[in-house]
Amino acid sequence: MTTLELPTRGELTGRPYQVSTVRHQTHDVVTIDVRPEQDPIAFQPGQFDMVYVYGVGEAAISISSDPATPGLLSHTIRAVGWVTKALNQLQPGATIAIRGPYGRPWPLEQAQGRDLVIVAGGIGLAPVRPAIVQALHQRERFGRVVLLVGARSPRDLVFRDDLDRWNADRGIDVHATVDSAVRGWTDHVGVVTTLIPRVPFDPENAVVLACGPEVMMRATARSMQARGVPAERIHVTLERNMKCGVGTCGHCQLGPLFLCRDGPVFAWPEVADLLEVREL
Ligand SMILES: Cc1cc2nc3c(=O)[nH]c(=O)nc-3n(C[C@H](O)[C@H](O)[C@H](O)COP(=O)(O)OP(=O)(O)OC[C@H]3O[C@@H](n4cnc5c(N)ncnc54)[C@H](O)[C@@H]3O)c2cc1C
Ligand code: FES
């Protein structure tokens, strides 16, 4: 039987992982599956790793795989700068270093016995994917499980195979939308928040997890509250530039919060006022 190790907060040295598979999700997003060269480390949905490409640098990347199989770890990465572009160019067999997992996870225990509503925009499906997979493993613990997923266009939707599989599965109610339609797209057209008033769930008894651009999460929080979901049951995950990942360097500061230490998952009332301030 495999031993699971729990990392300590101060652990700053990456461990080597070998890339086993590279899956291209869109023109600039890949999912990289890695296997540890030592014992796997347990993680919880919503946590992130600091992923290091030798000779290039390190970036904070959410874990996008199933928490039940920590020996096969996935990260889904959009190429935006040096590190993420290098990650997008990796081939199977390459070795990278990973430290983590870090951060406060999604509060899935708060959703037990309630409807779980997940709202994801673009690559925002990656950080909520472990929560969806775990909820499906423990399906009897939740009421309705609803996924609202939006992308700019059909070619920007990530995890298409999962969406098709989940859609066919009666355990989860999947609604996909795109900002602009193309020929052949038969689902909803409009930003993801336009789905919120239309889909069946019990707002007074729901827990919401949202991940995407900040403008999308603000709109989600507004629409969910308008529908009757209490603010403290709406959770978002935030991104800022990170260096240490463990609450010492201050790079990820948002007002009084260090995102790596206090988040990245927050209940809406913890961050609502801070997200109203431009450039904070
Ligand atoms: C907790 C957390 C989880 C994340 N999860 C993912 C993930 O699952 N997949 C993924 O693709 N990315 C994720 N990111 C974002 C990722 O860390 C950044 O895109 C990455 O650090 C950019 O590094 P780079 O060297 O490629 O780009 P750089 O050359 O450092 O920067 C390129 C551009 O992106 C900006 N930038 C850099 N970091 C961030 C950031 N964190 N937020 C906003 N803008 C930034 C820079 O200002 C610059 O404009 C996450 C970030 C955090 C904090
Ligand atoms: S990244 Fe250093 S304090 Fe958060």
CSV table of C-alpha atoms and ligand atoms in Angstrom, one decimal:
chain,number,residue,atom,x,y,z
A,1,MET,CA,0.0,0.0,0.0
A,2,THR,CA,1.3,3.5,-0.8
A,3,THR,CA,2.1,5.9,2.0
A,4,LEU,CA,0.7,9.4,1.8
A,5,GLU,CA,2.8,12.2,3.2
A,6,LEU,CA,1.4,15.6,4.3
A,7,PRO,CA,3.6,18.5,3.5
A,8,THR,CA,4.6,21.0,6.2
A,9,ARG,CA,3.8,24.7,5.6
A,10,GLY,CA,7.5,25.6,5.6
A,11,GLU,CA,8.5,23.0,3.0
A,12,LEU,CA,10.1,25.1,0.2
A,13,THR,CA,12.1,22.5,-1.7
A,14,GLY,CA,10.4,21.0,-4.8
A,15,ARG,CA,10.3,17.3,-5.3
A,16,PRO,CA,11.0,15.8,-8.7
A,17,TYR,CA,8.1,14.6,-10.8
A,18,GLN,CA,8.2,13.0,-14.2
A,19,VAL,CA,5.7,14.1,-16.9
A,20,SER,CA,3.7,11.1,-18.1
A,21,THR,CA,1.2,12.7,-20.4
A,22,VAL,CA,0.6,16.1,-22.0
A,23,ARG,CA,-3.0,16.7,-23.2
A,24,HIS,CA,-3.7,19.8,-25.3
A,25,GLN,CA,-7.0,21.3,-24.2
A,26,THR,CA,-7.1,24.4,-26.4
A,27,HIS,CA,-4.5,26.3,-28.5
A,28,ASP,CA,-2.8,27.7,-25.4
A,29,VAL,CA,-3.9,25.4,-22.5
A,30,VAL,CA,-2.4,22.0,-21.7
A,31,THR,CA,-3.0,19.5,-18.9
A,32,ILE,CA,0.2,17.9,-17.7
A,33,ASP,CA,0.0,14.6,-15.8
A,34,VAL,CA,3.0,13.9,-13.6
A,35,ARG,CA,4.0,11.0,-11.4
A,36,PRO,CA,6.2,11.6,-8.2
A,37,GLU,CA,9.6,9.9,-8.0
A,38,GLN,CA,8.9,9.5,-4.3
A,39,ASP,CA,5.7,8.7,-2.2
A,40,PRO,CA,2.7,10.7,-3.4
A,41,ILE,CA,1.4,13.6,-1.2
A,42,ALA,CA,-2.3,14.0,-0.4
A,43,PHE,CA,-4.1,17.1,-1.5
A,44,GLN,CA,-7.6,18.6,-1.2
A,45,PRO,CA,-9.7,20.1,-3.9
A,46,GLY,CA,-8.9,23.8,-4.5
A,47,GLN,CA,-5.2,23.6,-3.3
A,48,PHE,CA,-2.3,24.6,-5.5
A,49,ASP,CA,1.3,23.7,-6.1
A,50,MET,CA,4.4,25.7,-6.9
A,51,VAL,CA,5.6,24.2,-10.2
A,52,TYR,CA,9.2,24.7,-11.2
A,53,VAL,CA,10.6,24.2,-14.7
A,54,TYR,CA,14.4,23.7,-14.4
A,55,GLY,CA,16.3,26.7,-15.6
A,56,VAL,CA,13.2,28.8,-16.2
A,57,GLY,CA,11.3,29.4,-13.0
A,58,GLU,CA,8.3,28.7,-10.8
A,59,ALA,CA,4.6,29.4,-11.0
A,60,ALA,CA,1.5,28.8,-8.8
A,61,ILE,CA,-0.7,26.2,-10.5
A,62,SER,CA,-3.9,24.7,-9.1
A,63,ILE,CA,-4.2,20.9,-9.0
A,64,SER,CA,-6.8,19.7,-11.5
A,65,SER,CA,-6.8,16.0,-10.9
A,66,ASP,CA,-8.7,13.5,-8.7
A,67,PRO,CA,-7.7,13.8,-4.9
A,68,ALA,CA,-8.4,10.1,-4.6
A,69,THR,CA,-5.3,9.4,-6.8
A,70,PRO,CA,-2.5,11.7,-5.6
A,71,GLY,CA,0.0,9.4,-7.4
A,72,LEU,CA,-1.1,10.8,-10.7
A,73,LEU,CA,-1.2,14.6,-10.4
A,74,SER,CA,-2.5,17.0,-13.1
A,75,HIS,CA,-2.0,20.7,-13.6
A,76,THR,CA,-3.8,22.6,-16.3
A,77,ILE,CA,-1.8,25.6,-17.6
A,78,ARG,CA,-2.5,28.5,-19.9
A,79,ALA,CA,0.6,29.9,-21.6
A,80,VAL,CA,1.0,33.6,-20.6
A,81,GLY,CA,4.6,34.1,-19.7
A,82,TRP,CA,8.0,32.5,-19.3
A,83,VAL,CA,7.2,29.7,-16.9
A,84,THR,CA,3.7,28.8,-18.3
A,85,LYS,CA,5.0,28.8,-21.9
A,86,ALA,CA,7.8,26.5,-20.8
A,87,LEU,CA,5.2,24.2,-19.1
A,88,ASN,CA,3.1,24.2,-22.3
A,89,GLN,CA,6.2,23.0,-24.3
A,90,LEU,CA,7.0,20.0,-22.0
A,91,GLN,CA,7.1,16.5,-23.5
A,92,PRO,CA,6.4,13.2,-21.7
A,93,GLY,CA,9.5,12.0,-19.9
A,94,ALA,CA,10.6,15.5,-18.8
A,95,THR,CA,11.2,16.1,-15.2
A,96,ILE,CA,9.9,19.1,-13.3
A,97,ALA,CA,9.9,20.0,-9.6
A,98,ILE,CA,6.8,20.6,-7.5
A,99,ARG,CA,6.3,21.8,-4.0
A,100,GLY,CA,3.0,21.9,-2.2
A,101,PRO,CA,0.1,21.4,-1.9
A,102,TYR,CA,-0.6,24.8,-0.4
A,103,GLY,CA,-3.7,26.9,0.5
A,104,ARG,CA,-7.2,26.6,1.9
A,105,PRO,CA,-9.3,24.1,-0.1
A,106,TRP,CA,-12.9,24.4,-1.3
A,107,PRO,CA,-15.3,23.9,1.7
A,108,LEU,CA,-17.0,20.7,0.4
A,109,GLU,CA,-18.0,19.7,3.9
A,110,GLN,CA,-20.2,22.9,4.1
A,111,ALA,CA,-22.0,21.6,1.0
A,112,GLN,CA,-22.9,18.2,2.5
A,113,GLY,CA,-26.7,17.8,2.6
A,114,ARG,CA,-27.1,20.9,0.3
A,115,ASP,CA,-27.1,21.6,-3.4
A,116,LEU,CA,-23.6,22.2,-4.8
A,117,VAL,CA,-23.5,24.7,-7.6
A,118,ILE,CA,-20.2,25.2,-9.4
A,119,VAL,CA,-19.6,28.1,-11.7
A,120,ALA,CA,-16.5,28.0,-13.9
A,121,GLY,CA,-15.2,30.5,-16.5
A,122,GLY,CA,-12.6,29.4,-19.1
A,123,ILE,CA,-9.6,27.7,-17.5
A,124,GLY,CA,-11.4,28.3,-14.2
A,125,LEU,CA,-12.8,24.8,-14.6
A,126,ALA,CA,-9.3,23.4,-13.7
A,127,PRO,CA,-9.2,24.5,-10.0
A,128,VAL,CA,-12.8,23.3,-9.4
A,129,ARG,CA,-12.4,20.0,-11.3
A,130,PRO,CA,-11.1,18.1,-8.2
A,131,ALA,CA,-14.1,19.3,-6.2
A,132,ILE,CA,-16.5,18.0,-9.0
A,133,VAL,CA,-14.7,14.7,-9.1
A,134,GLN,CA,-14.8,14.3,-5.3
A,135,ALA,CA,-18.5,15.2,-5.2
A,136,LEU,CA,-19.2,12.6,-7.8
A,137,HIS,CA,-17.3,10.0,-5.7
A,138,GLN,CA,-19.4,11.0,-2.7
A,139,ARG,CA,-22.6,11.7,-4.7
A,140,GLU,CA,-25.0,10.6,-1.9
A,141,ARG,CA,-23.7,13.3,0.4
A,142,PHE,CA,-25.0,16.2,-1.7
A,143,GLY,CA,-28.4,17.4,-3.0
A,144,ARG,CA,-28.2,18.5,-6.6
A,145,VAL,CA,-24.8,18.9,-8.1
A,146,VAL,CA,-24.9,21.6,-10.8
A,147,LEU,CA,-22.0,22.8,-13.1
A,148,LEU,CA,-22.3,26.0,-15.0
A,149,VAL,CA,-19.4,26.4,-17.4
A,150,GLY,CA,-18.7,29.2,-19.8
A,151,ALA,CA,-16.0,30.0,-22.4
A,152,ARG,CA,-15.5,32.6,-25.1
A,153,SER,CA,-16.1,30.1,-27.8
A,154,PRO,CA,-16.5,26.3,-28.1
A,155,ARG,CA,-12.8,26.0,-29.0
A,156,ASP,CA,-11.9,27.6,-25.6
A,157,LEU,CA,-13.8,25.0,-23.5
A,158,VAL,CA,-11.4,22.9,-21.5
A,159,PHE,CA,-12.0,19.3,-20.3
A,160,ARG,CA,-14.5,18.7,-23.2
A,161,ASP,CA,-14.3,14.9,-22.6
A,162,ASP,CA,-15.2,15.4,-18.9
A,163,LEU,CA,-18.1,17.7,-19.9
A,164,ASP,CA,-19.5,15.1,-22.3
A,165,ARG,CA,-19.1,12.3,-19.8
A,166,TRP,CA,-20.6,14.3,-16.9
A,167,ASN,CA,-23.4,15.5,-19.1
A,168,ALA,CA,-24.3,11.9,-19.8
A,169,ASP,CA,-24.1,11.1,-16.1
A,170,ARG,CA,-27.3,11.6,-14.1
A,171,GLY,CA,-25.2,12.6,-11.0
A,172,ILE,CA,-24.4,16.1,-12.3
A,173,ASP,CA,-26.4,18.7,-14.1
A,174,VAL,CA,-24.0,20.3,-16.7
A,175,HIS,CA,-24.9,23.6,-18.4
A,176,ALA,CA,-22.4,25.0,-20.9
A,177,THR,CA,-22.5,28.4,-22.6
A,178,VAL,CA,-20.2,30.4,-24.9
A,179,ASP,CA,-20.0,34.1,-25.4
A,180,SER,CA,-20.3,33.8,-29.1
A,181,ALA,CA,-21.8,31.0,-31.0
A,182,VAL,CA,-20.4,29.2,-34.0
A,183,ARG,CA,-22.1,26.8,-36.4
A,184,GLY,CA,-22.9,23.5,-34.7
A,185,TRP,CA,-23.1,24.9,-31.2
A,186,THR,CA,-26.6,24.0,-29.8
A,187,ASP,CA,-26.2,25.0,-26.2
A,188,HIS,CA,-26.7,28.3,-24.5
A,189,VAL,CA,-25.1,31.5,-25.8
A,190,GLY,CA,-24.2,34.3,-23.3
A,191,VAL,CA,-21.9,34.9,-20.4
A,192,VAL,CA,-22.0,32.1,-17.7
A,193,THR,CA,-23.9,34.2,-15.2
A,194,THR,CA,-26.9,34.4,-17.6
A,195,LEU,CA,-27.4,30.7,-16.7
A,196,ILE,CA,-27.8,31.4,-13.0
A,197,PRO,CA,-31.5,32.5,-13.0
A,198,ARG,CA,-32.4,29.6,-15.3
A,199,VAL,CA,-31.1,26.4,-13.7
A,200,PRO,CA,-32.9,24.4,-11.0
A,201,PHE,CA,-31.4,24.4,-7.5
A,202,ASP,CA,-32.5,25.5,-4.1
A,203,PRO,CA,-30.7,28.8,-3.4
A,204,GLU,CA,-31.5,28.9,0.3
A,205,ASN,CA,-29.9,25.5,0.6
A,206,ALA,CA,-27.0,25.8,-1.8
A,207,VAL,CA,-23.3,26.2,-1.6
A,208,VAL,CA,-21.6,27.9,-4.6
A,209,LEU,CA,-18.0,27.5,-5.7
A,210,ALA,CA,-16.9,29.9,-8.4
A,211,CYS,CA,-13.6,30.2,-10.4
A,212,GLY,CA,-12.8,32.4,-13.3
A,213,PRO,CA,-11.8,36.0,-14.1
A,214,GLU,CA,-12.5,38.4,-11.2
A,215,VAL,CA,-15.2,40.2,-13.1
A,216,MET,CA,-17.0,36.9,-13.6
A,217,MET,CA,-16.8,36.0,-9.9
A,218,ARG,CA,-18.1,39.4,-8.9
A,219,ALA,CA,-21.1,39.0,-11.3
A,220,THR,CA,-21.6,35.4,-10.0
A,221,ALA,CA,-21.7,36.6,-6.4
A,222,ARG,CA,-24.2,39.3,-7.3
A,223,SER,CA,-26.5,37.0,-9.3
A,224,MET,CA,-26.3,34.2,-6.7
A,225,GLN,CA,-27.3,36.6,-3.9
A,226,ALA,CA,-30.1,38.0,-6.1
A,227,ARG,CA,-31.4,34.5,-6.4
A,228,GLY,CA,-31.3,34.1,-2.6
A,229,VAL,CA,-28.0,32.3,-1.9
A,230,PRO,CA,-26.5,33.6,1.4
A,231,ALA,CA,-23.2,35.5,0.8
A,232,GLU,CA,-21.3,33.3,3.2
A,233,ARG,CA,-22.1,30.2,1.2
A,234,ILE,CA,-20.6,31.7,-2.0
A,235,HIS,CA,-16.9,30.8,-2.4
A,236,VAL,CA,-14.3,32.1,-4.9
A,237,THR,CA,-10.7,31.3,-5.6
A,238,LEU,CA,-8.4,34.3,-6.2
A,239,GLU,CA,-5.1,34.7,-8.1
A,240,ARG,CA,-2.3,37.1,-7.5
A,241,ASN,CA,1.4,36.9,-8.4
A,242,MET,CA,3.0,34.5,-6.0
A,243,LYS,CA,6.7,33.9,-5.1
A,244,CYS,CA,7.0,31.8,-1.9
A,245,GLY,CA,3.5,30.3,-1.7
A,246,VAL,CA,3.8,30.0,2.1
A,247,GLY,CA,3.0,33.4,3.5
A,248,THR,CA,6.4,34.9,3.9
A,249,CYS,CA,7.3,37.2,0.9
A,250,GLY,CA,4.1,39.3,0.6
A,251,HIS,CA,3.9,39.1,-3.2
A,252,CYS,CA,0.3,37.8,-3.1
A,253,GLN,CA,-1.1,40.4,-0.7
A,254,LEU,CA,-4.7,41.6,-1.1
A,255,GLY,CA,-5.4,44.2,1.6
A,256,PRO,CA,-4.8,42.4,4.9
A,257,LEU,CA,-4.8,39.0,3.3
A,258,PHE,CA,-2.0,36.9,1.9
A,259,LEU,CA,-3.7,34.8,-0.8
A,260,CYS,CA,-1.3,31.8,-0.5
A,261,ARG,CA,-1.7,31.6,3.3
A,262,ASP,CA,-5.3,32.8,3.9
A,263,GLY,CA,-6.7,31.5,0.5
A,264,PRO,CA,-6.8,31.0,-2.4
A,265,VAL,CA,-10.4,30.0,-1.6
A,266,PHE,CA,-12.4,32.6,0.2
A,267,ALA,CA,-16.0,33.0,1.3
A,268,TRP,CA,-17.5,36.0,-0.5
A,269,PRO,CA,-17.9,38.3,2.5
A,270,GLU,CA,-14.1,37.9,3.3
A,271,VAL,CA,-13.1,39.5,-0.1
A,272,ALA,CA,-16.1,41.4,-1.5
A,273,ASP,CA,-15.0,44.8,-0.4
A,274,LEU,CA,-11.3,44.2,-1.4
A,275,LEU,CA,-12.3,43.2,-4.9
A,276,GLU,CA,-14.2,46.4,-5.4
A,277,VAL,CA,-10.9,48.4,-5.1
A,278,ARG,CA,-9.2,48.7,-8.5
A,279,GLU,CA,-5.6,47.5,-8.8
A,280,LEU,CA,-5.5,46.2,-5.2
B,1,LIG,C1,-3.3,30.1,-6.4
B,1,LIG,C2,-3.1,30.2,-7.9
B,1,LIG,C3,-3.5,29.2,-8.7
B,1,LIG,C4,-3.3,29.3,-10.1
B,1,LIG,N1,-3.7,28.3,-10.9
B,1,LIG,C5,-3.4,28.4,-12.2
B,1,LIG,C6,-3.8,27.3,-13.0
B,1,LIG,O1,-4.4,26.3,-12.6
B,1,LIG,N2,-3.5,27.4,-14.3
B,1,LIG,C7,-2.8,28.5,-14.9
B,1,LIG,O2,-2.6,28.5,-16.1
B,1,LIG,N3,-2.5,29.5,-14.1
B,1,LIG,C8,-2.7,29.5,-12.8
B,1,LIG,N4,-2.3,30.5,-12.0
B,1,LIG,C9,-1.7,31.7,-12.6
B,1,LIG,C10,-0.2,31.4,-12.8
B,1,LIG,O3,0.4,31.3,-11.6
B,1,LIG,C11,0.4,32.6,-13.6
B,1,LIG,O4,-0.2,32.6,-14.9
B,1,LIG,C12,1.9,32.3,-13.7
B,1,LIG,O5,2.5,32.6,-12.5
B,1,LIG,C13,2.5,33.2,-14.8
B,1,LIG,O6,3.9,32.9,-14.8
B,1,LIG,P1,4.8,33.2,-16.1
B,1,LIG,O7,6.2,33.1,-15.7
B,1,LIG,O8,4.3,32.2,-17.2
B,1,LIG,O9,4.3,34.6,-16.5
B,1,LIG,P2,5.0,36.0,-16.1
B,1,LIG,O10,6.0,36.2,-17.2
B,1,LIG,O11,5.4,36.0,-14.7
B,1,LIG,O12,3.7,36.9,-16.3
B,1,LIG,C14,3.0,37.0,-17.5
B,1,LIG,C15,1.8,38.0,-17.3
B,1,LIG,O13,0.9,37.4,-16.3
B,1,LIG,C16,0.8,38.3,-15.2
B,1,LIG,N5,0.7,37.4,-14.0
B,1,LIG,C17,1.6,36.6,-13.5
B,1,LIG,N6,1.2,35.9,-12.5
B,1,LIG,C18,-0.1,36.2,-12.3
B,1,LIG,C19,-1.2,35.8,-11.5
B,1,LIG,N7,-1.0,34.9,-10.5
B,1,LIG,N8,-2.4,36.4,-11.7
B,1,LIG,C20,-2.6,37.3,-12.6
B,1,LIG,N9,-1.7,37.7,-13.4
B,1,LIG,C21,-0.4,37.2,-13.3
B,1,LIG,C22,2.0,39.1,-15.2
B,1,LIG,O14,1.8,40.3,-14.5
B,1,LIG,C23,2.2,39.3,-16.7
B,1,LIG,O15,1.4,40.2,-17.2
B,1,LIG,C24,-2.6,30.5,-10.6
B,1,LIG,C25,-2.2,31.5,-9.8
B,1,LIG,C26,-2.4,31.4,-8.4
B,1,LIG,C27,-2.0,32.5,-7.5
B,2,FES,S1,3.4,34.2,-2.2
B,2,FES,FE1,4.7,34.9,-0.7
B,2,FES,S2,3.3,35.6,0.8
B,2,FES,FE2,2.0,34.6,-0.7
